[in-house]
PDB file of C-alpha atoms in Angstrom:
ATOM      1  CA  UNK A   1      -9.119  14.700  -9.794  1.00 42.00           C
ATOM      2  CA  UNK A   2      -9.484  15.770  -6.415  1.00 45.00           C
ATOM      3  CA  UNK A   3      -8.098  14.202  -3.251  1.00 48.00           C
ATOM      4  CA  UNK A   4     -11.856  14.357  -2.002  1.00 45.00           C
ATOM      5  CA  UNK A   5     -12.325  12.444  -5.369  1.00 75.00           C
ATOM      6  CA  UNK A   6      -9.771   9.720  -4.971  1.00 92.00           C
ATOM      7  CA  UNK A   7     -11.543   9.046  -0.926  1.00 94.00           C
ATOM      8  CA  UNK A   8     -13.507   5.855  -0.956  1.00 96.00           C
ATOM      9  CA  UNK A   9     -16.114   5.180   1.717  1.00 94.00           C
ATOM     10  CA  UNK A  10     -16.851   1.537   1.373  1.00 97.00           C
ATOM     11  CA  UNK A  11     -18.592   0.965   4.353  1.00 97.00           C
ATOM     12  CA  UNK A  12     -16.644  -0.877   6.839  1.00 97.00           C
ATOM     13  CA  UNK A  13     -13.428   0.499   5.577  1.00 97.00           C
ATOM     14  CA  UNK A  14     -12.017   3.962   6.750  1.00 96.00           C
ATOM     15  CA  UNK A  15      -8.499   4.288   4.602  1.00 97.00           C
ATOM     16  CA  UNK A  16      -9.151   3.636   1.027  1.00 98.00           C
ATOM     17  CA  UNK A  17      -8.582   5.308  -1.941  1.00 97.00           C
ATOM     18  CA  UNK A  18      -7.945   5.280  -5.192  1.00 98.00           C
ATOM     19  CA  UNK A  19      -4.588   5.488  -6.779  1.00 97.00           C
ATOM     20  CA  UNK A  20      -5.962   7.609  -9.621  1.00 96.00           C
ATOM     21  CA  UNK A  21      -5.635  11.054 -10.426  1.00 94.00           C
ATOM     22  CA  UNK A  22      -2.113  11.599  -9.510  1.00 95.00           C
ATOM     23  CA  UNK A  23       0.833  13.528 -11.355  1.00 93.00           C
ATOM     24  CA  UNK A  24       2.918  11.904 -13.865  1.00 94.00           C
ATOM     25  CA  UNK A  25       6.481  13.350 -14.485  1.00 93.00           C
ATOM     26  CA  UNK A  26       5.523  13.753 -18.653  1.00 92.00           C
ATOM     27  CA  UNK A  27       2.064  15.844 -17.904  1.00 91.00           C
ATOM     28  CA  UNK A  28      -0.621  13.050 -17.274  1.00 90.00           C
ATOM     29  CA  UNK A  29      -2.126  11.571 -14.575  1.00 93.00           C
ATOM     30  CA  UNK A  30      -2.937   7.956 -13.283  1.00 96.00           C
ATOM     31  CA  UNK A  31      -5.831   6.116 -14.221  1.00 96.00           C
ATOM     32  CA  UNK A  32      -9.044   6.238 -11.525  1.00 95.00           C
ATOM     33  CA  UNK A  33     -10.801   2.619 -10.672  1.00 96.00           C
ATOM     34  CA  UNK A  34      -7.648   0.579 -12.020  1.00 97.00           C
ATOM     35  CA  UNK A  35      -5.588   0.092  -8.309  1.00 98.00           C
ATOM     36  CA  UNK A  36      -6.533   0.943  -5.053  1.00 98.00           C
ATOM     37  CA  UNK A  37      -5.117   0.700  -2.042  1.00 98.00           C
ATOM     38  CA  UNK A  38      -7.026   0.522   1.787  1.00 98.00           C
ATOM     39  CA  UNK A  39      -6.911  -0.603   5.279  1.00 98.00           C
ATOM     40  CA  UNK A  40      -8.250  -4.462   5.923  1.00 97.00           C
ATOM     41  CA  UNK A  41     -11.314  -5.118   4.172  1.00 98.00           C
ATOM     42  CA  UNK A  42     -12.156  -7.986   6.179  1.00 97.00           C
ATOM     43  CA  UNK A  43     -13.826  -5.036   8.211  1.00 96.00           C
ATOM     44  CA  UNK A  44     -16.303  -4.665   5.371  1.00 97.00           C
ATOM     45  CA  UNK A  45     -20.127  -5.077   6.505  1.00 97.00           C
ATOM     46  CA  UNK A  46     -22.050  -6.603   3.417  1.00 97.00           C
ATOM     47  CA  UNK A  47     -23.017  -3.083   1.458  1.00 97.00           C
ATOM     48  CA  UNK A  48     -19.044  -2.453   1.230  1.00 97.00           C
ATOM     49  CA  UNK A  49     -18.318  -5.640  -0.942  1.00 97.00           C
ATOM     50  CA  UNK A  50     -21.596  -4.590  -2.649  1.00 97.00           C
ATOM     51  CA  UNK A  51     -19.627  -0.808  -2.894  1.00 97.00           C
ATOM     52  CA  UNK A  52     -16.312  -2.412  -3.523  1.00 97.00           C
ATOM     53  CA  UNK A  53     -17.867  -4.429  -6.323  1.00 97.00           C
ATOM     54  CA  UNK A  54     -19.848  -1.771  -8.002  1.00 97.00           C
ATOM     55  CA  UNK A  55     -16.520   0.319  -8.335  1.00 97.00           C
ATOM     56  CA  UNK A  56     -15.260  -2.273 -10.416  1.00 97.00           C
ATOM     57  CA  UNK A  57     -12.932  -4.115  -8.254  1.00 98.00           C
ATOM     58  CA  UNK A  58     -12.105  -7.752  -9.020  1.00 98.00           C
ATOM     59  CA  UNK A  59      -9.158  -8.682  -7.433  1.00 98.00           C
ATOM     60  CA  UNK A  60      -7.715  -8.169  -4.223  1.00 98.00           C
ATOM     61  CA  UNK A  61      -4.257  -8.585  -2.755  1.00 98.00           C
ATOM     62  CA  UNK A  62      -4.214  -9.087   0.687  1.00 98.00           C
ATOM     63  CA  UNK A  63      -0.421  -7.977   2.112  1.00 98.00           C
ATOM     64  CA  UNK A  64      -1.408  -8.995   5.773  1.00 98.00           C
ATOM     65  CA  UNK A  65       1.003 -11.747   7.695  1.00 96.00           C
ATOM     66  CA  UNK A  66      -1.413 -15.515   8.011  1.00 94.00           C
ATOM     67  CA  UNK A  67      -1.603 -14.850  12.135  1.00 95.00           C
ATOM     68  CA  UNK A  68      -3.171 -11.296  11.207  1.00 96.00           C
ATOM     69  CA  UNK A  69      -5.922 -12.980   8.976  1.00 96.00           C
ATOM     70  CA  UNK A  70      -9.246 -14.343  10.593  1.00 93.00           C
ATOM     71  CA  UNK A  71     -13.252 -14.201   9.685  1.00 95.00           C
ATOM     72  CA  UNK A  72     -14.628 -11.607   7.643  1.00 96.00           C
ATOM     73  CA  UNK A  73     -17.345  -9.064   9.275  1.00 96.00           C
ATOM     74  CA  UNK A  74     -19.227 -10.067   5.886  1.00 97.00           C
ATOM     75  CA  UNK A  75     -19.098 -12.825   3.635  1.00 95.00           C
ATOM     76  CA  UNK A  76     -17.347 -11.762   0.089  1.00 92.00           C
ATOM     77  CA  UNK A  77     -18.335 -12.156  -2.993  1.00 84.00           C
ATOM     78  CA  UNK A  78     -17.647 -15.256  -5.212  1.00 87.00           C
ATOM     79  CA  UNK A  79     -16.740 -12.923  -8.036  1.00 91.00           C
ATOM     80  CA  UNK A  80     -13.889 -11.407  -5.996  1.00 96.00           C
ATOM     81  CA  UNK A  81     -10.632 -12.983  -6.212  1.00 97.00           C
ATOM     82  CA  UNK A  82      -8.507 -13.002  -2.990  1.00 97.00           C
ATOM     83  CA  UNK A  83      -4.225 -13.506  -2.975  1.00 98.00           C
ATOM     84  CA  UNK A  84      -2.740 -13.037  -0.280  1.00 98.00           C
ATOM     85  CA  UNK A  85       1.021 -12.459  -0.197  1.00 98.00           C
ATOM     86  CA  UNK A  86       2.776 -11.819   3.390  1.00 98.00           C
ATOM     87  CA  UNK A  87       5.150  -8.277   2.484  1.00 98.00           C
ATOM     88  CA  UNK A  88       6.898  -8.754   5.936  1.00 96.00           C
ATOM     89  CA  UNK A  89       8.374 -11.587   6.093  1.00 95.00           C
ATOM     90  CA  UNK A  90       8.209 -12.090   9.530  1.00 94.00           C
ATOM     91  CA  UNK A  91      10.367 -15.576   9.501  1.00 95.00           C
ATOM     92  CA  UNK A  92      13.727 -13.673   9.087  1.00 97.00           C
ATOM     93  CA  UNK A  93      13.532 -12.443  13.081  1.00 95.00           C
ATOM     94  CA  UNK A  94      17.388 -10.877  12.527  1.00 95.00           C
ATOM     95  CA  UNK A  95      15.563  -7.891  10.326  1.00 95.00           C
ATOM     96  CA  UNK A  96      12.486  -7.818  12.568  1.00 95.00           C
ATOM     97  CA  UNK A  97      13.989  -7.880  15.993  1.00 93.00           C
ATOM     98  CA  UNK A  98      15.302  -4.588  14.965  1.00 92.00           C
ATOM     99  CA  UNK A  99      12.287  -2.878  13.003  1.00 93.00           C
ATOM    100  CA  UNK A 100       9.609  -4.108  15.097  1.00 88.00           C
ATOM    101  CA  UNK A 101      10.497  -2.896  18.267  1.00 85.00           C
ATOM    102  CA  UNK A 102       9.481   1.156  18.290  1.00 83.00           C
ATOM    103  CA  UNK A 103       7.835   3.680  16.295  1.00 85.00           C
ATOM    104  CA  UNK A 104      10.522   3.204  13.693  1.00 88.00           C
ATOM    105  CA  UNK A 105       8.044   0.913  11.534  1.00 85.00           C
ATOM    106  CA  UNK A 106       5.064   2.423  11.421  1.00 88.00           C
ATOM    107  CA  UNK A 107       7.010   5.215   9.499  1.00 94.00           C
ATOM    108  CA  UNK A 108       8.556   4.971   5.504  1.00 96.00           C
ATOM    109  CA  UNK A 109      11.927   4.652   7.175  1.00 96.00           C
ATOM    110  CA  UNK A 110      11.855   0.842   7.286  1.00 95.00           C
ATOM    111  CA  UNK A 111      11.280   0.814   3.104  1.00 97.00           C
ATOM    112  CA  UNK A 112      14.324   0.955   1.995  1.00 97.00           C
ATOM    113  CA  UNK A 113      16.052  -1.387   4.332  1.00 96.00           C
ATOM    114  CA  UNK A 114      12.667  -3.458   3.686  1.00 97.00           C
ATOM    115  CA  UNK A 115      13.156  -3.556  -0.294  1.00 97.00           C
ATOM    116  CA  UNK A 116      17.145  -3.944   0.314  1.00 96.00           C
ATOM    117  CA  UNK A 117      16.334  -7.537   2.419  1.00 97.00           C
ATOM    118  CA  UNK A 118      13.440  -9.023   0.570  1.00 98.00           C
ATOM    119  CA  UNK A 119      13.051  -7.205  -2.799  1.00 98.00           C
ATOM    120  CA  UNK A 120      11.497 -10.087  -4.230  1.00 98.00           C
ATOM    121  CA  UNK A 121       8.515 -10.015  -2.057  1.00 98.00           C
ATOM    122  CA  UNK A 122       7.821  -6.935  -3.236  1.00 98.00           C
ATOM    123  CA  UNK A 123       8.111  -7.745  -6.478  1.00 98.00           C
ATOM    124  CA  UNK A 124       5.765 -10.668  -6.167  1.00 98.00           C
ATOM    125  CA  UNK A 125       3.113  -8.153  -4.971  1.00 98.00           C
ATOM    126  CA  UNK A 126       3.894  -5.776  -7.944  1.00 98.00           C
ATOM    127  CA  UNK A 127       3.401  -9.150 -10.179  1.00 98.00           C
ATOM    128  CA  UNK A 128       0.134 -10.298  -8.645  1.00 98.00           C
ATOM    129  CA  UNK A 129      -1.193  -6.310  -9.145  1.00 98.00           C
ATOM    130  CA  UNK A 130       0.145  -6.708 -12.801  1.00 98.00           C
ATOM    131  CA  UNK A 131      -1.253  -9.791 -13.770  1.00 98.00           C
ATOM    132  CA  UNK A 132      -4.544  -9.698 -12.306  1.00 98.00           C
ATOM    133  CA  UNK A 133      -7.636 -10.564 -14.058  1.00 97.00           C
ATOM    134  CA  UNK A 134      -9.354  -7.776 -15.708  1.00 97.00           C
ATOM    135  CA  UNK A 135     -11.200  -5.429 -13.721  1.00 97.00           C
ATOM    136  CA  UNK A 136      -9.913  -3.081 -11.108  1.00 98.00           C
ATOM    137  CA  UNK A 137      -7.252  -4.585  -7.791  1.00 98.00           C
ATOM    138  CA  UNK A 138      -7.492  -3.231  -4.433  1.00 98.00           C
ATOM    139  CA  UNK A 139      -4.395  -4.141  -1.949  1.00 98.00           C
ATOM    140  CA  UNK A 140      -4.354  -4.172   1.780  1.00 98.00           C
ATOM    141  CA  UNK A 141      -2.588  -4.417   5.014  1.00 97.00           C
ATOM    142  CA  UNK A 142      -4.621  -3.720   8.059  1.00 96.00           C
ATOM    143  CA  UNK A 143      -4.402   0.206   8.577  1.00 95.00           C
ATOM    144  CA  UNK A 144      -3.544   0.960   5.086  1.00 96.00           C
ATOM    145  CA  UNK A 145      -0.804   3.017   5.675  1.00 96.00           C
ATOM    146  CA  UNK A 146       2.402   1.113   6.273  1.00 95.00           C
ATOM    147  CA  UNK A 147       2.722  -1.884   4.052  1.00 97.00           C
ATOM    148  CA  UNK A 148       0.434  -0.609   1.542  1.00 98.00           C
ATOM    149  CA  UNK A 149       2.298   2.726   1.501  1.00 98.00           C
ATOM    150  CA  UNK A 150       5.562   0.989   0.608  1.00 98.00           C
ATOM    151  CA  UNK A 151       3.822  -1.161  -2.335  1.00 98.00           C
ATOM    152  CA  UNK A 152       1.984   2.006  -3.609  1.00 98.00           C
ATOM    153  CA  UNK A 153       5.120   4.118  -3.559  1.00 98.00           C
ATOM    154  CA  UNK A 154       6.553   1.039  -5.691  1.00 98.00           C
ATOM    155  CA  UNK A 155       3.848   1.167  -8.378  1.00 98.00           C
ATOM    156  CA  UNK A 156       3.903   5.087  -8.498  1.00 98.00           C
ATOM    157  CA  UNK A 157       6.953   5.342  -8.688  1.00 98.00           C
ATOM    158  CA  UNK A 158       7.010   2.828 -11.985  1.00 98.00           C
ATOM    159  CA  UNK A 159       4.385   4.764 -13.669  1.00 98.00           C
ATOM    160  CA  UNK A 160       6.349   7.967 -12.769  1.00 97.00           C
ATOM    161  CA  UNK A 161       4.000   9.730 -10.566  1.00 97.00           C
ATOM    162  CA  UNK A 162       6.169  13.018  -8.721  1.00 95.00           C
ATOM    163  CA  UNK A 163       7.709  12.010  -5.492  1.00 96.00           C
ATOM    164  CA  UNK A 164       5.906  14.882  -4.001  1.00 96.00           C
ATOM    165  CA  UNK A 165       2.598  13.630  -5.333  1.00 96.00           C
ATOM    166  CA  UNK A 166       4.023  10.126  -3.467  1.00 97.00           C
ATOM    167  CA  UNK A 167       4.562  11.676  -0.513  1.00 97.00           C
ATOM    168  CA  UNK A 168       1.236  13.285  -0.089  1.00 96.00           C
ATOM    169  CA  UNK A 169      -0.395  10.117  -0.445  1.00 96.00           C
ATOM    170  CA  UNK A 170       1.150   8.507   2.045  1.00 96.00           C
ATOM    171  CA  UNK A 171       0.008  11.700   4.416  1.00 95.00           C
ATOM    172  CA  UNK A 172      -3.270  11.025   3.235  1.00 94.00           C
ATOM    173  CA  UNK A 173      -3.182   8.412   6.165  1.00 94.00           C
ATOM    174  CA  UNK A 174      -2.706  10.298   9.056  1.00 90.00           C
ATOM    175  CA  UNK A 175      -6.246  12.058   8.673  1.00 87.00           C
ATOM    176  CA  UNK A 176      -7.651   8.962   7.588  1.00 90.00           C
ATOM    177  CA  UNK A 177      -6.551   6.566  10.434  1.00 90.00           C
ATOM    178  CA  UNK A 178      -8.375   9.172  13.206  1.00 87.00           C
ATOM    179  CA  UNK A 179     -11.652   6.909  13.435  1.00 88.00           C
ATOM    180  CA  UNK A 180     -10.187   3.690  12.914  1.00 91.00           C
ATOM    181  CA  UNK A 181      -8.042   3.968  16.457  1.00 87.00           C
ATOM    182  CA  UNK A 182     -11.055   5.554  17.705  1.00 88.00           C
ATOM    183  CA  UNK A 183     -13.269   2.874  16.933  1.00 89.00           C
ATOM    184  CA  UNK A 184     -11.425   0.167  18.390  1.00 88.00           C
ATOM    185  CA  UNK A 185     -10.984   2.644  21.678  1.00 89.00           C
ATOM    186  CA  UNK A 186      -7.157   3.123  20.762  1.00 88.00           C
ATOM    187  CA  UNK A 187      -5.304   6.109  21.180  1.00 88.00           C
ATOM    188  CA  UNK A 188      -4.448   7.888  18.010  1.00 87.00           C
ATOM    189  CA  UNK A 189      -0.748   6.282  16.665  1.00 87.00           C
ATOM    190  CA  UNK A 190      -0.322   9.567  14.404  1.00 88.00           C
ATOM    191  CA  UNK A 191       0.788  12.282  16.588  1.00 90.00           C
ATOM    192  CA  UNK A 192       3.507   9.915  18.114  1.00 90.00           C
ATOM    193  CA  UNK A 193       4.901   8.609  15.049  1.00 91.00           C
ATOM    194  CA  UNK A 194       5.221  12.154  14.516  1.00 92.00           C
ATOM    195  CA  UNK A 195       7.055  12.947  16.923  1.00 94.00           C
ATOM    196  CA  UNK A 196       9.325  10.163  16.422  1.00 93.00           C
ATOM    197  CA  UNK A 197      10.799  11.412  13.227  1.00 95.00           C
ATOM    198  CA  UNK A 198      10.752  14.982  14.156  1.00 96.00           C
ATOM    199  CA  UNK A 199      13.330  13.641  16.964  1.00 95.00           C
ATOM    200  CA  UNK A 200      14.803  12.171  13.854  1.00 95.00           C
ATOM    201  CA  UNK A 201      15.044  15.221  12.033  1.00 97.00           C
ATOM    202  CA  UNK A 202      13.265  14.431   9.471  1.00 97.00           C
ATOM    203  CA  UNK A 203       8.916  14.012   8.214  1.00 96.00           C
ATOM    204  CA  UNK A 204       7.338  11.421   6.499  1.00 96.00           C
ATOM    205  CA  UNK A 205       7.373  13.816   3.662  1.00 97.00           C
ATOM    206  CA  UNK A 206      10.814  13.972   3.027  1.00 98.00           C
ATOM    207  CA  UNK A 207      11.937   9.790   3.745  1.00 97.00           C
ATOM    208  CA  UNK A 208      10.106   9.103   1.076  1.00 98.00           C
ATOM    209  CA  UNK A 209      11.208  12.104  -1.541  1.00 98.00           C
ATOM    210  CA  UNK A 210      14.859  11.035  -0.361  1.00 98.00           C
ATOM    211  CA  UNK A 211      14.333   7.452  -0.573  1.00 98.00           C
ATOM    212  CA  UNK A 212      12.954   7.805  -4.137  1.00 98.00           C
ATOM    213  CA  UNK A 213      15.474   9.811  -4.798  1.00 97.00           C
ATOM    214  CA  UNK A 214      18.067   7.732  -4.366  1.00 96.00           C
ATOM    215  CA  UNK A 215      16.453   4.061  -5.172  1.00 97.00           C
ATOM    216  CA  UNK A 216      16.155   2.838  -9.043  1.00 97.00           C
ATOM    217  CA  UNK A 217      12.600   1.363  -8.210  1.00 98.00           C
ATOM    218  CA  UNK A 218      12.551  -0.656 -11.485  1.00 98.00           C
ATOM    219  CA  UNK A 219      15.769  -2.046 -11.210  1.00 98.00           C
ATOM    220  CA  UNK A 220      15.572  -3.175  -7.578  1.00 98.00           C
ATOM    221  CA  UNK A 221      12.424  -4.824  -8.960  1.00 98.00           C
ATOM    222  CA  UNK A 222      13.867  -6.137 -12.256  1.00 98.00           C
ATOM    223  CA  UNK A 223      16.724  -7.491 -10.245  1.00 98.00           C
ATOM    224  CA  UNK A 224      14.509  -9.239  -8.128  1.00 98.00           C
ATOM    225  CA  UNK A 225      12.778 -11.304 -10.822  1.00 98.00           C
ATOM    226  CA  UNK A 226       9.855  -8.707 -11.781  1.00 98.00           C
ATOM    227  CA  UNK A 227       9.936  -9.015 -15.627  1.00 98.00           C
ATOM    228  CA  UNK A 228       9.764  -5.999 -17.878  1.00 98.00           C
ATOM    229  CA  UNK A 229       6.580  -7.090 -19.528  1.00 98.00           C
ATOM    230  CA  UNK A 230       5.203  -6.991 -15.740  1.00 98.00           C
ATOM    231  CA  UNK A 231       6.162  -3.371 -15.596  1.00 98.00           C
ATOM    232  CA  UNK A 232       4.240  -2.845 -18.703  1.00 97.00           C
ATOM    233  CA  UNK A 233       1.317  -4.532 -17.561  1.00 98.00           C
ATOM    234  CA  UNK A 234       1.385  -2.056 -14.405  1.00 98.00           C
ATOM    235  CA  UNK A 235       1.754   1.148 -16.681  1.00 97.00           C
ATOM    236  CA  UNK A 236      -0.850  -0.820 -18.536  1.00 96.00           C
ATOM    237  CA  UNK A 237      -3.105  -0.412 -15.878  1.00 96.00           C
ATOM    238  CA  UNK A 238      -2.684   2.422 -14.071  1.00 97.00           C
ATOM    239  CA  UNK A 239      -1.704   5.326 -17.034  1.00 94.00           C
ATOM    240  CA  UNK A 240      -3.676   6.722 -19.999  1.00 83.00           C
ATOM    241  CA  UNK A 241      -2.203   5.862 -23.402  1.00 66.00           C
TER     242      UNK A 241
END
């Protein structure tokens, strides 16, 4: 499946797409209309729940912090099941006086140190995604690109899509995110954040090849009270059997 394939233009939205169609390490690919992942959908106008609905979504997992959450452009459908689970954890202001302050977390560089701190939020997100009703599950932050990269590297990464294939999601993004800062009359975030890691030495690109390189996603996630028949029920979801 195309990349043009995977785009979905729910109106109201401008970063979602569908984690389908994607590389797995033994020759297959990932499962289209089982998990997506997008920028808030409280900016939905009424014909993108209808959209979102009509794609087969039935559960979504909201990521965003309770001060980020407010009204809906457009009421949502009773069918549609909302859970939200804070991935921040804002509370713990020793990890966040440090990440929050600079370009440093709107890049993958924070994931690792993220997952290290509070692996079991994470793993409650990877448990709501595996357990939710039938029907496809869209999660969100609010651009789609940050906290919803880390928890679709996570769920990739158990299904064993290529780090490379990972990566190129996450870029997906930074052409994505264009109109979004342009509609709210903001200056485009992605050429700085560039910048940033190129002073860094590094890309986008290759933190999150390294980090996956280097992190037993599974275990960290098994460790942290994710239970093996979880797993299954992600792999479940998102690969072809």
């Amino acid at each position: 499946m195309s990349t043009f394939d995977r785009s979905l233009s729910w109106a109201g939205s401008f970063n979602a797409r569908d984690l389908g169609g994607l590389p797995t390490d033994d020759g297959g690919v990932t499962r289209r209309g089982a998990i997506v992942r997008s920028d808030s959908l409280a900016r939905l106008e009424s014909r993108g729940w209808e959209e979102l609905r009509a794609y087969g979504i039935r559960t979504v997992v909201d990521l965003r912090n309770e001060n980020e959450i407010g009204a809906d452009v457009a009421a949502r459908s009773g069918s549609i099941e909302t859970v939200n689970i804070p991935l921040d954890v804002t509370e713990d202001r020793e990890f966040w006086d440090v990440w929050e302050n600079g370009p440093q977390f709107a890049t993958p560089l924070y994931y690792r140190p993220h997952l290290e701190r509070f692996p079991e939020r994470s793993a409650e997100v990877v448990r709501a995604i595996a357990l939710a009703r039938p029907g496809g599950v869209v999660f969100h932050c609010q651009g789609g690109r940050d906290r919803a990269g880390q928890v679709a590297m996570l769920l990739l990464a158990l299904v064993g899509v290529e780090s490379e294939a990972i990566a190129s999601d996450y870029a997906l993004s930074d052409k994505r995110l264009g109109p979004l800062y342009m509609s709210r009359g903001e200056e485009d975030q992605g050429p700085a954040i560039a910048g940033f890691l190129r002073d860094q030495g590094t890309t986008a690109t290759e933190v999150i090849v390294e980090t996956l390189a280097t992190l037993d996603v599974e275990g960290t996630l098994l460790e942290a009270g994710l239970k093996e028949r979880e797993v299954a029920a992600v792999r479940g979801r998102l690969i072809y059997w």
